[in-house]
Amino acid sequence: MLIKDRPTQPEPELWHQSSSNNQLLLKRPITIKAIVTPLWKDEARQQLQSQSDQLDEQLTQLDTQVQQMVGELSQHTIQIVGADNSSVAEAQTQIQGIQAQANERKGELLEQKNQVLQQLEQVETLELGEEGDQGQIDSYFYAKQGDHLVRKMQVEVLLRDGVIEEIRGEL
């Protein structure tokens, strides 16, 4: 094979400058902030009230389901002809287990509702024009040698009534 036919390596300077060889694709969280406006407050109130209503509905459904299950078990136990004490004790154990699970789930739902109500109170205390955290989303970005990684990780998007007003940080 002749020297001309051999594949050649790129020049070292070109290789370092190549955009595809010397960078990483990384994921970062982007903080979403919103400027408090009357429209934002109304939407936040409506959303939180809807969440509270849904939790109330789940609590009501849970109570109804528990009452049905306990009623069915009690009825089933009564219908057993010549039920011995072990059948009655087993049914009582099942009823207690159902009630314990229901109480645990009820506690979780009540905790969630408490958090929603606290958020609702916080919305009421926010002043117009203030910036409040709205959440986070993930974004991908390229990083290369020489980039300041901490600055590239600290990106925020500021919204006013759902419209991007400002992007803060290094993209």
PDB file of C-alpha atoms in Angstrom:
ATOM      1  CA  MET A   1       0.000   0.000   0.000  1.00  0.00           C
ATOM      2  CA  LEU A   2       1.290   3.397  -0.898  1.00  0.00           C
ATOM      3  CA  ILE A   3       1.547   6.162   1.653  1.00  0.00           C
ATOM      4  CA  LYS A   4      -0.976   8.248  -0.304  1.00  0.00           C
ATOM      5  CA  ASP A   5      -3.633   5.512   0.094  1.00  0.00           C
ATOM      6  CA  ARG A   6      -3.432   5.373   3.869  1.00  0.00           C
ATOM      7  CA  PRO A   7      -6.053   7.229   5.904  1.00  0.00           C
ATOM      8  CA  THR A   8      -4.568  10.231   7.630  1.00  0.00           C
ATOM      9  CA  GLN A   9      -5.234  11.517  11.124  1.00  0.00           C
ATOM     10  CA  PRO A  10      -6.614  15.040  11.384  1.00  0.00           C
ATOM     11  CA  GLU A  11      -4.285  17.773  12.464  1.00  0.00           C
ATOM     12  CA  PRO A  12      -4.277  18.053  16.291  1.00  0.00           C
ATOM     13  CA  GLU A  13      -5.571  21.674  16.231  1.00  0.00           C
ATOM     14  CA  LEU A  14      -8.500  20.762  14.002  1.00  0.00           C
ATOM     15  CA  TRP A  15      -9.407  17.788  16.129  1.00  0.00           C
ATOM     16  CA  HIS A  16      -9.628  19.943  19.310  1.00  0.00           C
ATOM     17  CA  GLN A  17     -11.783  22.523  17.553  1.00  0.00           C
ATOM     18  CA  SER A  18     -14.199  20.013  16.086  1.00  0.00           C
ATOM     19  CA  SER A  19     -17.618  20.527  17.663  1.00  0.00           C
ATOM     20  CA  SER A  20     -18.580  16.846  17.548  1.00  0.00           C
ATOM     21  CA  ASN A  21     -15.483  15.362  19.198  1.00  0.00           C
ATOM     22  CA  ASN A  22     -14.836  17.449  22.266  1.00  0.00           C
ATOM     23  CA  GLN A  23     -18.135  18.133  23.998  1.00  0.00           C
ATOM     24  CA  LEU A  24     -20.668  16.382  26.157  1.00  0.00           C
ATOM     25  CA  LEU A  25     -24.438  16.469  26.050  1.00  0.00           C
ATOM     26  CA  LEU A  26     -25.590  16.966  29.647  1.00  0.00           C
ATOM     27  CA  LYS A  27     -28.961  17.332  31.370  1.00  0.00           C
ATOM     28  CA  ARG A  28     -29.743  20.165  33.778  1.00  0.00           C
ATOM     29  CA  PRO A  29     -32.773  21.285  35.751  1.00  0.00           C
ATOM     30  CA  ILE A  30     -34.124  24.687  34.770  1.00  0.00           C
ATOM     31  CA  THR A  31     -36.000  26.617  37.430  1.00  0.00           C
ATOM     32  CA  ILE A  32     -39.247  28.148  36.215  1.00  0.00           C
ATOM     33  CA  LYS A  33     -40.255  31.339  38.013  1.00  0.00           C
ATOM     34  CA  ALA A  34     -43.395  33.373  37.537  1.00  0.00           C
ATOM     35  CA  ILE A  35     -44.096  37.024  38.176  1.00  0.00           C
ATOM     36  CA  VAL A  36     -47.154  37.324  40.400  1.00  0.00           C
ATOM     37  CA  THR A  37     -49.975  39.022  38.501  1.00  0.00           C
ATOM     38  CA  PRO A  38     -53.727  39.092  39.143  1.00  0.00           C
ATOM     39  CA  LEU A  39     -54.191  36.492  36.392  1.00  0.00           C
ATOM     40  CA  TRP A  40     -51.465  34.267  37.868  1.00  0.00           C
ATOM     41  CA  LYS A  41     -53.056  34.489  41.341  1.00  0.00           C
ATOM     42  CA  ASP A  42     -56.492  33.577  39.950  1.00  0.00           C
ATOM     43  CA  GLU A  43     -55.112  30.594  38.026  1.00  0.00           C
ATOM     44  CA  ALA A  44     -53.092  29.402  41.034  1.00  0.00           C
ATOM     45  CA  ARG A  45     -56.165  29.671  43.291  1.00  0.00           C
ATOM     46  CA  GLN A  46     -58.308  27.748  40.808  1.00  0.00           C
ATOM     47  CA  GLN A  47     -55.708  25.012  40.356  1.00  0.00           C
ATOM     48  CA  LEU A  48     -55.162  24.567  44.095  1.00  0.00           C
ATOM     49  CA  GLN A  49     -58.893  24.640  44.824  1.00  0.00           C
ATOM     50  CA  SER A  50     -59.391  21.970  42.153  1.00  0.00           C
ATOM     51  CA  GLN A  51     -56.707  19.815  43.784  1.00  0.00           C
ATOM     52  CA  SER A  52     -58.363  20.285  47.177  1.00  0.00           C
ATOM     53  CA  ASP A  53     -61.751  19.291  45.738  1.00  0.00           C
ATOM     54  CA  GLN A  54     -60.254  16.173  44.137  1.00  0.00           C
ATOM     55  CA  LEU A  55     -58.703  15.153  47.448  1.00  0.00           C
ATOM     56  CA  ASP A  56     -62.060  15.654  49.198  1.00  0.00           C
ATOM     57  CA  GLU A  57     -63.670  13.440  46.558  1.00  0.00           C
ATOM     58  CA  GLN A  58     -61.023  10.743  47.064  1.00  0.00           C
ATOM     59  CA  LEU A  59     -61.588  10.861  50.826  1.00  0.00           C
ATOM     60  CA  THR A  60     -65.348  10.453  50.333  1.00  0.00           C
ATOM     61  CA  GLN A  61     -64.814   7.540  47.920  1.00  0.00           C
ATOM     62  CA  LEU A  62     -62.432   5.894  50.375  1.00  0.00           C
ATOM     63  CA  ASP A  63     -64.961   6.141  53.205  1.00  0.00           C
ATOM     64  CA  THR A  64     -67.690   4.700  50.966  1.00  0.00           C
ATOM     65  CA  GLN A  65     -65.497   1.807  49.835  1.00  0.00           C
ATOM     66  CA  VAL A  66     -64.479   0.954  53.399  1.00  0.00           C
ATOM     67  CA  GLN A  67     -68.098   0.997  54.571  1.00  0.00           C
ATOM     68  CA  GLN A  68     -69.087  -1.283  51.683  1.00  0.00           C
ATOM     69  CA  MET A  69     -66.272  -3.739  52.314  1.00  0.00           C
ATOM     70  CA  VAL A  70     -66.878  -3.872  56.061  1.00  0.00           C
ATOM     71  CA  GLY A  71     -70.613  -4.270  55.466  1.00  0.00           C
ATOM     72  CA  GLU A  72     -70.059  -7.106  52.987  1.00  0.00           C
ATOM     73  CA  LEU A  73     -67.663  -8.908  55.328  1.00  0.00           C
ATOM     74  CA  SER A  74     -70.047  -8.514  58.254  1.00  0.00           C
ATOM     75  CA  GLN A  75     -72.975  -9.747  56.163  1.00  0.00           C
ATOM     76  CA  HIS A  76     -70.929 -12.684  54.869  1.00  0.00           C
ATOM     77  CA  THR A  77     -69.956 -13.655  58.415  1.00  0.00           C
ATOM     78  CA  ILE A  78     -73.577 -13.511  59.580  1.00  0.00           C
ATOM     79  CA  GLN A  79     -74.723 -15.652  56.629  1.00  0.00           C
ATOM     80  CA  ILE A  80     -72.330 -18.467  57.420  1.00  0.00           C
ATOM     81  CA  VAL A  81     -74.528 -21.109  58.937  1.00  0.00           C
ATOM     82  CA  GLY A  82     -73.041 -22.513  62.089  1.00  0.00           C
ATOM     83  CA  ALA A  83     -70.108 -20.141  61.943  1.00  0.00           C
ATOM     84  CA  ASP A  84     -67.554 -21.109  64.470  1.00  0.00           C
ATOM     85  CA  ASN A  85     -65.557 -18.642  66.488  1.00  0.00           C
ATOM     86  CA  SER A  86     -62.555 -18.917  64.163  1.00  0.00           C
ATOM     87  CA  SER A  87     -64.623 -17.657  61.171  1.00  0.00           C
ATOM     88  CA  VAL A  88     -65.900 -14.711  63.187  1.00  0.00           C
ATOM     89  CA  ALA A  89     -62.404 -13.929  64.476  1.00  0.00           C
ATOM     90  CA  GLU A  90     -60.999 -14.158  60.935  1.00  0.00           C
ATOM     91  CA  ALA A  91     -63.642 -11.751  59.636  1.00  0.00           C
ATOM     92  CA  GLN A  92     -62.906  -9.302  62.473  1.00  0.00           C
ATOM     93  CA  THR A  93     -59.195  -9.484  61.656  1.00  0.00           C
ATOM     94  CA  GLN A  94     -59.943  -8.735  58.001  1.00  0.00           C
ATOM     95  CA  ILE A  95     -62.160  -5.800  58.974  1.00  0.00           C
ATOM     96  CA  GLN A  96     -59.438  -4.393  61.219  1.00  0.00           C
ATOM     97  CA  GLY A  97     -56.899  -4.785  58.403  1.00  0.00           C
ATOM     98  CA  ILE A  98     -59.171  -2.967  55.952  1.00  0.00           C
ATOM     99  CA  GLN A  99     -59.751  -0.163  58.447  1.00  0.00           C
ATOM    100  CA  ALA A 100     -56.015   0.143  59.162  1.00  0.00           C
ATOM    101  CA  GLN A 101     -55.196   0.396  55.455  1.00  0.00           C
ATOM    102  CA  ALA A 102     -57.993   2.901  54.965  1.00  0.00           C
ATOM    103  CA  ASN A 103     -56.759   5.014  57.881  1.00  0.00           C
ATOM    104  CA  GLU A 104     -53.241   4.995  56.454  1.00  0.00           C
ATOM    105  CA  ARG A 105     -54.482   6.096  53.020  1.00  0.00           C
ATOM    106  CA  LYS A 106     -56.768   8.662  54.628  1.00  0.00           C
ATOM    107  CA  GLY A 107     -53.771  10.100  56.501  1.00  0.00           C
ATOM    108  CA  GLU A 108     -51.840  10.394  53.233  1.00  0.00           C
ATOM    109  CA  LEU A 109     -54.748  12.165  51.524  1.00  0.00           C
ATOM    110  CA  LEU A 110     -55.239  14.525  54.476  1.00  0.00           C
ATOM    111  CA  GLU A 111     -51.515  15.363  54.431  1.00  0.00           C
ATOM    112  CA  GLN A 112     -51.735  16.148  50.715  1.00  0.00           C
ATOM    113  CA  LYS A 113     -54.790  18.317  51.313  1.00  0.00           C
ATOM    114  CA  ASN A 114     -52.981  20.135  54.124  1.00  0.00           C
ATOM    115  CA  GLN A 115     -50.090  20.882  51.764  1.00  0.00           C
ATOM    116  CA  VAL A 116     -52.492  22.204  49.121  1.00  0.00           C
ATOM    117  CA  LEU A 117     -54.191  24.448  51.686  1.00  0.00           C
ATOM    118  CA  GLN A 118     -50.798  25.777  52.813  1.00  0.00           C
ATOM    119  CA  GLN A 119     -49.920  26.548  49.199  1.00  0.00           C
ATOM    120  CA  LEU A 120     -53.246  28.332  48.837  1.00  0.00           C
ATOM    121  CA  GLU A 121     -52.398  30.474  51.868  1.00  0.00           C
ATOM    122  CA  GLN A 122     -48.981  31.245  50.382  1.00  0.00           C
ATOM    123  CA  VAL A 123     -50.577  32.374  47.117  1.00  0.00           C
ATOM    124  CA  GLU A 124     -52.732  34.808  49.065  1.00  0.00           C
ATOM    125  CA  THR A 125     -49.695  36.358  50.771  1.00  0.00           C
ATOM    126  CA  LEU A 126     -47.738  36.940  47.548  1.00  0.00           C
ATOM    127  CA  GLU A 127     -47.461  40.548  46.433  1.00  0.00           C
ATOM    128  CA  LEU A 128     -48.089  41.571  42.832  1.00  0.00           C
ATOM    129  CA  GLY A 129     -44.810  41.840  40.920  1.00  0.00           C
ATOM    130  CA  GLU A 130     -43.012  39.322  43.151  1.00  0.00           C
ATOM    131  CA  GLU A 131     -41.265  36.332  41.617  1.00  0.00           C
ATOM    132  CA  GLY A 132     -42.315  32.908  42.806  1.00  0.00           C
ATOM    133  CA  ASP A 133     -41.041  29.445  42.015  1.00  0.00           C
ATOM    134  CA  GLN A 134     -43.288  27.675  39.555  1.00  0.00           C
ATOM    135  CA  GLY A 135     -41.382  24.412  39.257  1.00  0.00           C
ATOM    136  CA  GLN A 136     -38.594  22.832  37.254  1.00  0.00           C
ATOM    137  CA  ILE A 137     -38.101  21.302  33.851  1.00  0.00           C
ATOM    138  CA  ASP A 138     -35.140  19.435  32.411  1.00  0.00           C
ATOM    139  CA  SER A 139     -33.017  20.738  29.569  1.00  0.00           C
ATOM    140  CA  TYR A 140     -30.079  19.364  27.629  1.00  0.00           C
ATOM    141  CA  PHE A 141     -27.007  21.379  26.790  1.00  0.00           C
ATOM    142  CA  TYR A 142     -23.552  20.935  25.354  1.00  0.00           C
ATOM    143  CA  ALA A 143     -20.510  21.436  27.537  1.00  0.00           C
ATOM    144  CA  LYS A 144     -16.963  21.534  26.311  1.00  0.00           C
ATOM    145  CA  GLN A 145     -13.529  21.951  27.782  1.00  0.00           C
ATOM    146  CA  GLY A 146     -13.141  25.426  29.221  1.00  0.00           C
ATOM    147  CA  ASP A 147     -16.859  25.967  29.967  1.00  0.00           C
ATOM    148  CA  HIS A 148     -17.859  27.056  33.465  1.00  0.00           C
ATOM    149  CA  LEU A 149     -20.102  24.130  34.400  1.00  0.00           C
ATOM    150  CA  VAL A 150     -21.649  25.718  37.502  1.00  0.00           C
ATOM    151  CA  ARG A 151     -22.822  28.747  35.499  1.00  0.00           C
ATOM    152  CA  LYS A 152     -24.180  26.535  32.724  1.00  0.00           C
ATOM    153  CA  MET A 153     -26.178  24.569  35.323  1.00  0.00           C
ATOM    154  CA  GLN A 154     -27.793  27.706  36.791  1.00  0.00           C
ATOM    155  CA  VAL A 155     -30.466  28.659  34.277  1.00  0.00           C
ATOM    156  CA  GLU A 156     -33.861  30.159  35.081  1.00  0.00           C
ATOM    157  CA  VAL A 157     -36.845  31.047  32.952  1.00  0.00           C
ATOM    158  CA  LEU A 158     -39.047  33.922  34.118  1.00  0.00           C
ATOM    159  CA  LEU A 159     -42.689  33.916  33.019  1.00  0.00           C
ATOM    160  CA  ARG A 160     -45.340  36.608  33.090  1.00  0.00           C
ATOM    161  CA  ASP A 161     -48.802  35.108  32.627  1.00  0.00           C
ATOM    162  CA  GLY A 162     -47.306  32.078  30.885  1.00  0.00           C
ATOM    163  CA  VAL A 163     -45.134  34.062  28.454  1.00  0.00           C
ATOM    164  CA  ILE A 164     -41.334  33.917  28.718  1.00  0.00           C
ATOM    165  CA  GLU A 165     -40.149  37.317  29.834  1.00  0.00           C
ATOM    166  CA  GLU A 166     -36.512  36.493  30.542  1.00  0.00           C
ATOM    167  CA  ILE A 167     -34.025  33.637  30.338  1.00  0.00           C
ATOM    168  CA  ARG A 168     -31.338  33.947  32.986  1.00  0.00           C
ATOM    169  CA  GLY A 169     -27.989  32.175  32.913  1.00  0.00           C
ATOM    170  CA  GLU A 170     -25.682  30.681  30.328  1.00  0.00           C
ATOM    171  CA  LEU A 171     -27.319  28.638  27.638  1.00  0.00           C
TER     172      LEU A 171
END
